[in-house]
């Protein structure tokens, strides 16, 4: 069982999070925007979210295109998807992927309970940062108390892991601390909201898609089948997701082309931020 799950974790596929390995490439979109290709290098969360996020992103684009067909611009989630798909490899997204295929390790890494605890702690500090920003910035008021918040659930899970497996709660690692600081420093005024929303969307929705798959695999591998609160959103999770997506689109209706590009161009950085935290699950981040 451990070997099969380890192989699953190291299979190179992708999603909304890719770790901090970059392949520099340029390609032209409708406004000749240049982005960096980010590829998923054996990331646990990247691996399992591939098919889920590709399918969900396509559904988002189809649904939101109809909803905002009269807008001057395409739906912002559709534009985000177009860039995100190009950051996948051909194996992950055969029609749209442009990133280079990563080399697979000779020996698959099997994460430990300490690795998973560090992943949860670093995820926690990023969610704290995002929730604080949402609560402090008036333009983000619609996203308060959305039901997607994860800090309380993570507090419960971190305490459970420490007690269950006799572990000391670690300090936040470099990956989580740096990403949380990056997010806090990003917001200086309302003009910075579009860039922040790219990170908000990618971080929350990656865990809602492939993150739940990873939670199930970690549960089998490390927790004797116990499901963490982090991966529980209640029965109305799809309704909450639809509401937040609609709120993102509503917010973006007021953005000009430059502001929309600011959001879209943040995709690679959002992948790096989340992917750095995922590194704890595949042996790349010491702690």
PDB file of C-alpha atoms in Angstrom:
ATOM      1  CA  UNK A   1       0.000   0.000   0.000  1.00  0.00           C
ATOM      2  CA  UNK A   2       2.747   2.482   0.930  1.00  0.00           C
ATOM      3  CA  UNK A   3       4.613   1.804  -2.287  1.00  0.00           C
ATOM      4  CA  UNK A   4       1.527   2.232  -4.442  1.00  0.00           C
ATOM      5  CA  UNK A   5       0.659   5.540  -2.796  1.00  0.00           C
ATOM      6  CA  UNK A   6       4.240   6.737  -3.061  1.00  0.00           C
ATOM      7  CA  UNK A   7       4.160   6.010  -6.777  1.00  0.00           C
ATOM      8  CA  UNK A   8       0.889   7.891  -7.008  1.00  0.00           C
ATOM      9  CA  UNK A   9       2.446  10.898  -5.307  1.00  0.00           C
ATOM     10  CA  UNK A  10       5.431  10.954  -7.629  1.00  0.00           C
ATOM     11  CA  UNK A  11       3.569  10.513 -10.890  1.00  0.00           C
ATOM     12  CA  UNK A  12       4.136  13.715 -12.798  1.00  0.00           C
ATOM     13  CA  UNK A  13       0.808  15.373 -13.320  1.00  0.00           C
ATOM     14  CA  UNK A  14      -0.406  18.874 -12.501  1.00  0.00           C
ATOM     15  CA  UNK A  15      -3.007  21.321 -11.379  1.00  0.00           C
ATOM     16  CA  UNK A  16      -3.405  24.674  -9.761  1.00  0.00           C
ATOM     17  CA  UNK A  17      -0.214  24.224  -7.736  1.00  0.00           C
ATOM     18  CA  UNK A  18       3.202  23.591  -9.153  1.00  0.00           C
ATOM     19  CA  UNK A  19       6.336  23.700  -7.022  1.00  0.00           C
ATOM     20  CA  UNK A  20       9.085  26.225  -7.299  1.00  0.00           C
ATOM     21  CA  UNK A  21      10.892  24.720 -10.303  1.00  0.00           C
ATOM     22  CA  UNK A  22      10.500  26.958 -13.334  1.00  0.00           C
ATOM     23  CA  UNK A  23      11.064  26.467 -16.999  1.00  0.00           C
ATOM     24  CA  UNK A  24      11.312  29.830 -18.725  1.00  0.00           C
ATOM     25  CA  UNK A  25       9.344  30.092 -21.932  1.00  0.00           C
ATOM     26  CA  UNK A  26       7.330  32.756 -23.667  1.00  0.00           C
ATOM     27  CA  UNK A  27       4.180  32.412 -25.643  1.00  0.00           C
ATOM     28  CA  UNK A  28       1.684  34.798 -27.090  1.00  0.00           C
ATOM     29  CA  UNK A  29      -1.836  35.186 -25.820  1.00  0.00           C
ATOM     30  CA  UNK A  30      -4.476  37.563 -27.103  1.00  0.00           C
ATOM     31  CA  UNK A  31      -2.551  40.559 -25.732  1.00  0.00           C
ATOM     32  CA  UNK A  32       0.934  39.098 -26.145  1.00  0.00           C
ATOM     33  CA  UNK A  33       1.354  38.515 -22.420  1.00  0.00           C
ATOM     34  CA  UNK A  34       4.511  36.663 -21.455  1.00  0.00           C
ATOM     35  CA  UNK A  35       4.361  34.143 -18.646  1.00  0.00           C
ATOM     36  CA  UNK A  36       6.686  31.634 -17.106  1.00  0.00           C
ATOM     37  CA  UNK A  37       6.002  27.948 -17.569  1.00  0.00           C
ATOM     38  CA  UNK A  38       5.778  26.237 -14.239  1.00  0.00           C
ATOM     39  CA  UNK A  39       5.804  22.493 -14.105  1.00  0.00           C
ATOM     40  CA  UNK A  40       4.777  20.066 -11.453  1.00  0.00           C
ATOM     41  CA  UNK A  41       7.791  18.133 -10.220  1.00  0.00           C
ATOM     42  CA  UNK A  42       6.450  15.166  -8.320  1.00  0.00           C
ATOM     43  CA  UNK A  43       4.190  17.327  -6.175  1.00  0.00           C
ATOM     44  CA  UNK A  44       1.588  15.428  -4.214  1.00  0.00           C
ATOM     45  CA  UNK A  45      -1.165  17.988  -4.595  1.00  0.00           C
ATOM     46  CA  UNK A  46      -0.245  18.623  -8.214  1.00  0.00           C
ATOM     47  CA  UNK A  47      -0.435  14.930  -8.986  1.00  0.00           C
ATOM     48  CA  UNK A  48      -3.932  14.161  -7.874  1.00  0.00           C
ATOM     49  CA  UNK A  49      -5.602  17.382  -8.872  1.00  0.00           C
ATOM     50  CA  UNK A  50      -4.733  17.130 -12.551  1.00  0.00           C
ATOM     51  CA  UNK A  51      -7.838  15.550 -14.007  1.00  0.00           C
ATOM     52  CA  UNK A  52     -10.147  17.135 -11.440  1.00  0.00           C
ATOM     53  CA  UNK A  53      -8.939  20.660 -12.053  1.00  0.00           C
ATOM     54  CA  UNK A  54      -8.799  20.357 -15.832  1.00  0.00           C
ATOM     55  CA  UNK A  55     -12.375  19.107 -15.914  1.00  0.00           C
ATOM     56  CA  UNK A  56     -13.561  21.665 -13.371  1.00  0.00           C
ATOM     57  CA  UNK A  57     -11.811  24.516 -15.143  1.00  0.00           C
ATOM     58  CA  UNK A  58     -13.472  23.566 -18.409  1.00  0.00           C
ATOM     59  CA  UNK A  59     -16.842  23.514 -16.704  1.00  0.00           C
ATOM     60  CA  UNK A  60     -16.163  26.917 -15.144  1.00  0.00           C
ATOM     61  CA  UNK A  61     -15.298  28.376 -18.512  1.00  0.00           C
ATOM     62  CA  UNK A  62     -18.405  26.973 -20.184  1.00  0.00           C
ATOM     63  CA  UNK A  63     -20.735  28.129 -17.422  1.00  0.00           C
ATOM     64  CA  UNK A  64     -19.268  31.587 -16.991  1.00  0.00           C
ATOM     65  CA  UNK A  65     -19.017  32.286 -20.714  1.00  0.00           C
ATOM     66  CA  UNK A  66     -22.781  32.129 -20.953  1.00  0.00           C
ATOM     67  CA  UNK A  67     -23.205  34.246 -17.833  1.00  0.00           C
ATOM     68  CA  UNK A  68     -20.995  37.122 -18.997  1.00  0.00           C
ATOM     69  CA  UNK A  69     -21.247  36.920 -22.785  1.00  0.00           C
ATOM     70  CA  UNK A  70     -22.190  40.579 -22.989  1.00  0.00           C
ATOM     71  CA  UNK A  71     -19.060  41.730 -21.118  1.00  0.00           C
ATOM     72  CA  UNK A  72     -16.262  43.566 -22.911  1.00  0.00           C
ATOM     73  CA  UNK A  73     -13.897  40.799 -21.821  1.00  0.00           C
ATOM     74  CA  UNK A  74     -14.176  37.012 -21.424  1.00  0.00           C
ATOM     75  CA  UNK A  75     -14.932  35.670 -17.924  1.00  0.00           C
ATOM     76  CA  UNK A  76     -11.849  36.119 -15.737  1.00  0.00           C
ATOM     77  CA  UNK A  77     -11.888  32.464 -14.660  1.00  0.00           C
ATOM     78  CA  UNK A  78     -11.788  31.467 -18.312  1.00  0.00           C
ATOM     79  CA  UNK A  79      -8.753  33.673 -18.859  1.00  0.00           C
ATOM     80  CA  UNK A  80      -7.078  32.236 -15.763  1.00  0.00           C
ATOM     81  CA  UNK A  81      -7.756  28.727 -16.995  1.00  0.00           C
ATOM     82  CA  UNK A  82      -6.166  29.421 -20.381  1.00  0.00           C
ATOM     83  CA  UNK A  83      -2.908  30.486 -18.744  1.00  0.00           C
ATOM     84  CA  UNK A  84      -3.002  27.701 -16.155  1.00  0.00           C
ATOM     85  CA  UNK A  85      -3.416  25.011 -18.798  1.00  0.00           C
ATOM     86  CA  UNK A  86      -0.285  26.232 -20.577  1.00  0.00           C
ATOM     87  CA  UNK A  87       1.637  25.703 -17.344  1.00  0.00           C
ATOM     88  CA  UNK A  88       0.794  21.990 -17.490  1.00  0.00           C
ATOM     89  CA  UNK A  89       2.874  19.432 -19.349  1.00  0.00           C
ATOM     90  CA  UNK A  90       1.632  17.660 -22.461  1.00  0.00           C
ATOM     91  CA  UNK A  91       1.117  14.522 -20.403  1.00  0.00           C
ATOM     92  CA  UNK A  92      -1.143  16.432 -18.018  1.00  0.00           C
ATOM     93  CA  UNK A  93      -2.989  18.502 -20.608  1.00  0.00           C
ATOM     94  CA  UNK A  94      -2.392  16.966 -24.062  1.00  0.00           C
ATOM     95  CA  UNK A  95      -4.066  19.738 -26.047  1.00  0.00           C
ATOM     96  CA  UNK A  96      -2.937  22.792 -24.105  1.00  0.00           C
ATOM     97  CA  UNK A  97       0.103  21.901 -22.000  1.00  0.00           C
ATOM     98  CA  UNK A  98       3.370  23.671 -22.848  1.00  0.00           C
ATOM     99  CA  UNK A  99       5.611  23.042 -19.829  1.00  0.00           C
ATOM    100  CA  UNK A 100       8.517  20.611 -19.994  1.00  0.00           C
ATOM    101  CA  UNK A 101       8.078  17.154 -18.534  1.00  0.00           C
ATOM    102  CA  UNK A 102       9.907  16.806 -15.183  1.00  0.00           C
ATOM    103  CA  UNK A 103      12.335  14.003 -14.525  1.00  0.00           C
ATOM    104  CA  UNK A 104      10.911  11.325 -12.274  1.00  0.00           C
ATOM    105  CA  UNK A 105      12.976  10.251  -9.252  1.00  0.00           C
ATOM    106  CA  UNK A 106      14.679   6.876  -9.189  1.00  0.00           C
ATOM    107  CA  UNK A 107      13.051   6.139  -5.843  1.00  0.00           C
ATOM    108  CA  UNK A 108       9.599   7.507  -4.967  1.00  0.00           C
ATOM    109  CA  UNK A 109       9.466   9.553  -1.796  1.00  0.00           C
ATOM    110  CA  UNK A 110       7.140   8.284   0.928  1.00  0.00           C
ATOM    111  CA  UNK A 111       5.936  11.178   3.103  1.00  0.00           C
ATOM    112  CA  UNK A 112       5.916  10.836   6.875  1.00  0.00           C
ATOM    113  CA  UNK A 113       3.501  12.077   9.504  1.00  0.00           C
ATOM    114  CA  UNK A 114       5.990  14.843  10.338  1.00  0.00           C
ATOM    115  CA  UNK A 115       6.030  15.878   6.666  1.00  0.00           C
ATOM    116  CA  UNK A 116       2.263  16.026   6.622  1.00  0.00           C
ATOM    117  CA  UNK A 117       2.136  18.022   9.853  1.00  0.00           C
ATOM    118  CA  UNK A 118       4.559  20.572   8.406  1.00  0.00           C
ATOM    119  CA  UNK A 119       2.421  20.794   5.280  1.00  0.00           C
ATOM    120  CA  UNK A 120      -0.626  21.525   7.437  1.00  0.00           C
ATOM    121  CA  UNK A 121       1.190  24.157   9.532  1.00  0.00           C
ATOM    122  CA  UNK A 122       2.518  25.983   6.464  1.00  0.00           C
ATOM    123  CA  UNK A 123      -0.904  25.809   4.815  1.00  0.00           C
ATOM    124  CA  UNK A 124      -2.374  27.276   7.980  1.00  0.00           C
ATOM    125  CA  UNK A 125      -0.198  30.406   7.955  1.00  0.00           C
ATOM    126  CA  UNK A 126      -1.119  31.069   4.323  1.00  0.00           C
ATOM    127  CA  UNK A 127      -4.824  30.705   5.053  1.00  0.00           C
ATOM    128  CA  UNK A 128      -4.435  33.038   8.047  1.00  0.00           C
ATOM    129  CA  UNK A 129      -2.838  35.615   5.758  1.00  0.00           C
ATOM    130  CA  UNK A 130      -5.585  35.289   3.150  1.00  0.00           C
ATOM    131  CA  UNK A 131      -8.375  35.511   5.713  1.00  0.00           C
ATOM    132  CA  UNK A 132      -6.806  38.571   7.348  1.00  0.00           C
ATOM    133  CA  UNK A 133      -6.494  40.287   3.983  1.00  0.00           C
ATOM    134  CA  UNK A 134     -10.095  39.509   3.067  1.00  0.00           C
ATOM    135  CA  UNK A 135     -11.297  40.869   6.412  1.00  0.00           C
ATOM    136  CA  UNK A 136      -9.240  44.061   6.146  1.00  0.00           C
ATOM    137  CA  UNK A 137      -9.773  45.063   2.505  1.00  0.00           C
ATOM    138  CA  UNK A 138     -13.188  46.588   1.822  1.00  0.00           C
ATOM    139  CA  UNK A 139     -13.174  45.527  -1.838  1.00  0.00           C
ATOM    140  CA  UNK A 140     -12.987  41.902  -0.690  1.00  0.00           C
ATOM    141  CA  UNK A 141     -15.950  42.095   1.689  1.00  0.00           C
ATOM    142  CA  UNK A 142     -18.080  39.711  -0.459  1.00  0.00           C
ATOM    143  CA  UNK A 143     -15.569  36.934   0.276  1.00  0.00           C
ATOM    144  CA  UNK A 144     -15.892  37.133   4.054  1.00  0.00           C
ATOM    145  CA  UNK A 145     -17.512  34.167   5.788  1.00  0.00           C
ATOM    146  CA  UNK A 146     -17.782  32.311   2.487  1.00  0.00           C
ATOM    147  CA  UNK A 147     -17.653  28.905   4.126  1.00  0.00           C
ATOM    148  CA  UNK A 148     -14.369  28.105   2.390  1.00  0.00           C
ATOM    149  CA  UNK A 149     -12.223  29.352   5.301  1.00  0.00           C
ATOM    150  CA  UNK A 150      -9.804  26.721   6.587  1.00  0.00           C
ATOM    151  CA  UNK A 151      -7.991  28.151   9.607  1.00  0.00           C
ATOM    152  CA  UNK A 152     -10.215  26.662  12.321  1.00  0.00           C
ATOM    153  CA  UNK A 153     -10.238  23.272  10.618  1.00  0.00           C
ATOM    154  CA  UNK A 154      -6.450  23.315  10.328  1.00  0.00           C
ATOM    155  CA  UNK A 155      -6.055  24.282  13.982  1.00  0.00           C
ATOM    156  CA  UNK A 156      -8.091  21.208  14.894  1.00  0.00           C
ATOM    157  CA  UNK A 157      -6.096  18.952  12.578  1.00  0.00           C
ATOM    158  CA  UNK A 158      -2.702  20.215  13.733  1.00  0.00           C
ATOM    159  CA  UNK A 159      -3.658  19.594  17.359  1.00  0.00           C
ATOM    160  CA  UNK A 160      -4.941  16.124  16.419  1.00  0.00           C
ATOM    161  CA  UNK A 161      -1.724  15.212  14.598  1.00  0.00           C
ATOM    162  CA  UNK A 162       0.449  16.369  17.485  1.00  0.00           C
ATOM    163  CA  UNK A 163      -1.529  14.419  20.071  1.00  0.00           C
ATOM    164  CA  UNK A 164      -2.152  11.300  17.998  1.00  0.00           C
ATOM    165  CA  UNK A 165       1.431  10.812  16.850  1.00  0.00           C
ATOM    166  CA  UNK A 166       3.292  12.470  19.740  1.00  0.00           C
ATOM    167  CA  UNK A 167       4.655  15.250  17.553  1.00  0.00           C
ATOM    168  CA  UNK A 168       5.651  18.774  18.527  1.00  0.00           C
ATOM    169  CA  UNK A 169       3.906  21.514  16.600  1.00  0.00           C
ATOM    170  CA  UNK A 170       6.604  22.951  14.342  1.00  0.00           C
ATOM    171  CA  UNK A 171       7.029  26.579  13.464  1.00  0.00           C
ATOM    172  CA  UNK A 172       5.909  27.508   9.987  1.00  0.00           C
ATOM    173  CA  UNK A 173       8.582  26.585   7.501  1.00  0.00           C
ATOM    174  CA  UNK A 174      10.234  28.775   4.925  1.00  0.00           C
ATOM    175  CA  UNK A 175       7.727  27.897   2.199  1.00  0.00           C
ATOM    176  CA  UNK A 176       4.624  28.897   4.134  1.00  0.00           C
ATOM    177  CA  UNK A 177       6.180  31.884   5.898  1.00  0.00           C
ATOM    178  CA  UNK A 178       7.531  33.388   2.700  1.00  0.00           C
ATOM    179  CA  UNK A 179       4.305  32.903   0.780  1.00  0.00           C
ATOM    180  CA  UNK A 180       2.196  34.370   3.595  1.00  0.00           C
ATOM    181  CA  UNK A 181       4.520  37.386   3.772  1.00  0.00           C
ATOM    182  CA  UNK A 182       4.353  37.776  -0.006  1.00  0.00           C
ATOM    183  CA  UNK A 183       0.568  37.898   0.117  1.00  0.00           C
ATOM    184  CA  UNK A 184       0.485  40.427   2.962  1.00  0.00           C
ATOM    185  CA  UNK A 185       2.982  42.684   1.216  1.00  0.00           C
ATOM    186  CA  UNK A 186       1.048  42.439  -2.037  1.00  0.00           C
ATOM    187  CA  UNK A 187      -1.906  44.497  -0.873  1.00  0.00           C
ATOM    188  CA  UNK A 188      -1.111  48.199  -0.629  1.00  0.00           C
ATOM    189  CA  UNK A 189      -4.320  49.557  -2.140  1.00  0.00           C
ATOM    190  CA  UNK A 190      -7.413  48.467  -4.068  1.00  0.00           C
ATOM    191  CA  UNK A 191      -5.287  48.512  -7.209  1.00  0.00           C
ATOM    192  CA  UNK A 192      -3.559  45.365  -5.929  1.00  0.00           C
ATOM    193  CA  UNK A 193      -6.790  43.382  -5.543  1.00  0.00           C
ATOM    194  CA  UNK A 194      -6.680  41.761  -9.020  1.00  0.00           C
ATOM    195  CA  UNK A 195      -3.235  40.264  -8.379  1.00  0.00           C
ATOM    196  CA  UNK A 196      -4.289  39.030  -4.954  1.00  0.00           C
ATOM    197  CA  UNK A 197      -7.435  37.397  -6.348  1.00  0.00           C
ATOM    198  CA  UNK A 198      -5.346  35.136  -8.570  1.00  0.00           C
ATOM    199  CA  UNK A 199      -3.613  33.778  -5.466  1.00  0.00           C
ATOM    200  CA  UNK A 200      -6.873  33.562  -3.543  1.00  0.00           C
ATOM    201  CA  UNK A 201      -8.579  31.600  -6.295  1.00  0.00           C
ATOM    202  CA  UNK A 202      -5.702  29.220  -6.954  1.00  0.00           C
ATOM    203  CA  UNK A 203      -4.995  28.472  -3.297  1.00  0.00           C
ATOM    204  CA  UNK A 204      -8.568  27.866  -2.195  1.00  0.00           C
ATOM    205  CA  UNK A 205      -9.760  26.008  -5.259  1.00  0.00           C
ATOM    206  CA  UNK A 206      -6.718  23.770  -5.629  1.00  0.00           C
ATOM    207  CA  UNK A 207      -7.495  22.308  -2.213  1.00  0.00           C
ATOM    208  CA  UNK A 208     -11.155  22.021  -3.119  1.00  0.00           C
ATOM    209  CA  UNK A 209     -10.293  19.954  -6.195  1.00  0.00           C
ATOM    210  CA  UNK A 210      -7.139  17.830  -6.132  1.00  0.00           C
ATOM    211  CA  UNK A 211      -6.495  18.633  -2.497  1.00  0.00           C
ATOM    212  CA  UNK A 212      -9.349  16.406  -1.443  1.00  0.00           C
ATOM    213  CA  UNK A 213      -7.850  13.540  -3.426  1.00  0.00           C
ATOM    214  CA  UNK A 214      -4.539  14.061  -1.672  1.00  0.00           C
ATOM    215  CA  UNK A 215      -6.310  14.149   1.674  1.00  0.00           C
ATOM    216  CA  UNK A 216      -7.752  10.708   0.983  1.00  0.00           C
ATOM    217  CA  UNK A 217      -4.351   9.326   0.003  1.00  0.00           C
ATOM    218  CA  UNK A 218      -2.640  10.787   3.080  1.00  0.00           C
ATOM    219  CA  UNK A 219      -5.429   9.394   5.211  1.00  0.00           C
ATOM    220  CA  UNK A 220      -4.762   5.888   3.913  1.00  0.00           C
ATOM    221  CA  UNK A 221      -0.999   6.194   4.115  1.00  0.00           C
ATOM    222  CA  UNK A 222      -0.496   8.026   7.402  1.00  0.00           C
ATOM    223  CA  UNK A 223      -3.704   8.343   9.429  1.00  0.00           C
ATOM    224  CA  UNK A 224      -5.222   4.855   9.497  1.00  0.00           C
ATOM    225  CA  UNK A 225      -8.116   6.107   7.409  1.00  0.00           C
ATOM    226  CA  UNK A 226      -8.923   9.128   9.605  1.00  0.00           C
ATOM    227  CA  UNK A 227     -10.277  12.076   7.616  1.00  0.00           C
ATOM    228  CA  UNK A 228      -9.000  15.508   8.591  1.00  0.00           C
ATOM    229  CA  UNK A 229     -11.273  18.499   9.107  1.00  0.00           C
ATOM    230  CA  UNK A 230      -9.230  20.395   6.509  1.00  0.00           C
ATOM    231  CA  UNK A 231     -10.956  18.417   3.777  1.00  0.00           C
ATOM    232  CA  UNK A 232     -14.502  18.784   5.083  1.00  0.00           C
ATOM    233  CA  UNK A 233     -16.620  21.618   3.708  1.00  0.00           C
ATOM    234  CA  UNK A 234     -20.066  20.237   4.398  1.00  0.00           C
ATOM    235  CA  UNK A 235     -22.798  19.066   2.070  1.00  0.00           C
ATOM    236  CA  UNK A 236     -23.181  22.414   0.305  1.00  0.00           C
ATOM    237  CA  UNK A 237     -19.585  22.673  -0.884  1.00  0.00           C
ATOM    238  CA  UNK A 238     -20.582  22.908  -4.548  1.00  0.00           C
ATOM    239  CA  UNK A 239     -22.997  25.699  -3.754  1.00  0.00           C
ATOM    240  CA  UNK A 240     -20.272  27.585  -1.863  1.00  0.00           C
ATOM    241  CA  UNK A 241     -17.864  27.137  -4.753  1.00  0.00           C
ATOM    242  CA  UNK A 242     -20.394  28.444  -7.256  1.00  0.00           C
ATOM    243  CA  UNK A 243     -21.121  31.447  -5.052  1.00  0.00           C
ATOM    244  CA  UNK A 244     -17.449  32.381  -4.704  1.00  0.00           C
ATOM    245  CA  UNK A 245     -16.812  31.917  -8.424  1.00  0.00           C
ATOM    246  CA  UNK A 246     -19.733  34.196  -9.146  1.00  0.00           C
ATOM    247  CA  UNK A 247     -18.364  36.780  -6.720  1.00  0.00           C
ATOM    248  CA  UNK A 248     -14.967  36.664  -8.430  1.00  0.00           C
ATOM    249  CA  UNK A 249     -16.601  37.253 -11.796  1.00  0.00           C
ATOM    250  CA  UNK A 250     -18.684  40.100 -10.383  1.00  0.00           C
ATOM    251  CA  UNK A 251     -15.586  41.726  -8.920  1.00  0.00           C
ATOM    252  CA  UNK A 252     -13.701  41.357 -12.199  1.00  0.00           C
ATOM    253  CA  UNK A 253     -16.452  43.078 -14.183  1.00  0.00           C
ATOM    254  CA  UNK A 254     -15.120  46.376 -12.902  1.00  0.00           C
ATOM    255  CA  UNK A 255     -11.523  45.705 -13.975  1.00  0.00           C
ATOM    256  CA  UNK A 256      -9.951  47.236 -17.049  1.00  0.00           C
ATOM    257  CA  UNK A 257      -7.614  45.266 -19.306  1.00  0.00           C
ATOM    258  CA  UNK A 258      -4.534  46.194 -17.309  1.00  0.00           C
ATOM    259  CA  UNK A 259      -6.116  45.067 -14.036  1.00  0.00           C
ATOM    260  CA  UNK A 260      -7.246  41.786 -15.576  1.00  0.00           C
ATOM    261  CA  UNK A 261      -3.741  41.196 -16.893  1.00  0.00           C
ATOM    262  CA  UNK A 262      -2.380  41.859 -13.409  1.00  0.00           C
ATOM    263  CA  UNK A 263      -4.564  39.012 -12.159  1.00  0.00           C
ATOM    264  CA  UNK A 264      -3.704  36.639 -14.974  1.00  0.00           C
ATOM    265  CA  UNK A 265       0.026  37.348 -14.860  1.00  0.00           C
ATOM    266  CA  UNK A 266       0.133  36.283 -11.201  1.00  0.00           C
ATOM    267  CA  UNK A 267      -0.671  32.672 -12.094  1.00  0.00           C
ATOM    268  CA  UNK A 268       2.921  31.429 -12.167  1.00  0.00           C
ATOM    269  CA  UNK A 269       3.653  33.030  -8.791  1.00  0.00           C
ATOM    270  CA  UNK A 270       0.491  31.481  -7.348  1.00  0.00           C
ATOM    271  CA  UNK A 271       1.606  28.069  -8.577  1.00  0.00           C
ATOM    272  CA  UNK A 272       5.020  28.571  -6.996  1.00  0.00           C
ATOM    273  CA  UNK A 273       3.594  29.675  -3.657  1.00  0.00           C
ATOM    274  CA  UNK A 274       1.294  26.705  -3.271  1.00  0.00           C
ATOM    275  CA  UNK A 275       3.773  24.304  -4.823  1.00  0.00           C
ATOM    276  CA  UNK A 276       6.472  25.265  -2.355  1.00  0.00           C
ATOM    277  CA  UNK A 277       4.254  24.100   0.496  1.00  0.00           C
ATOM    278  CA  UNK A 278       3.476  20.865  -1.331  1.00  0.00           C
ATOM    279  CA  UNK A 279       7.204  20.189  -1.356  1.00  0.00           C
ATOM    280  CA  UNK A 280       6.929  18.828   2.182  1.00  0.00           C
ATOM    281  CA  UNK A 281       4.961  15.904   0.778  1.00  0.00           C
ATOM    282  CA  UNK A 282       7.562  14.822  -1.749  1.00  0.00           C
ATOM    283  CA  UNK A 283      10.801  15.388   0.111  1.00  0.00           C
ATOM    284  CA  UNK A 284      11.993  18.670  -1.369  1.00  0.00           C
ATOM    285  CA  UNK A 285      11.594  20.907   1.685  1.00  0.00           C
ATOM    286  CA  UNK A 286      13.739  20.218   4.771  1.00  0.00           C
ATOM    287  CA  UNK A 287      12.117  20.846   8.140  1.00  0.00           C
TER     288      UNK A 287
END
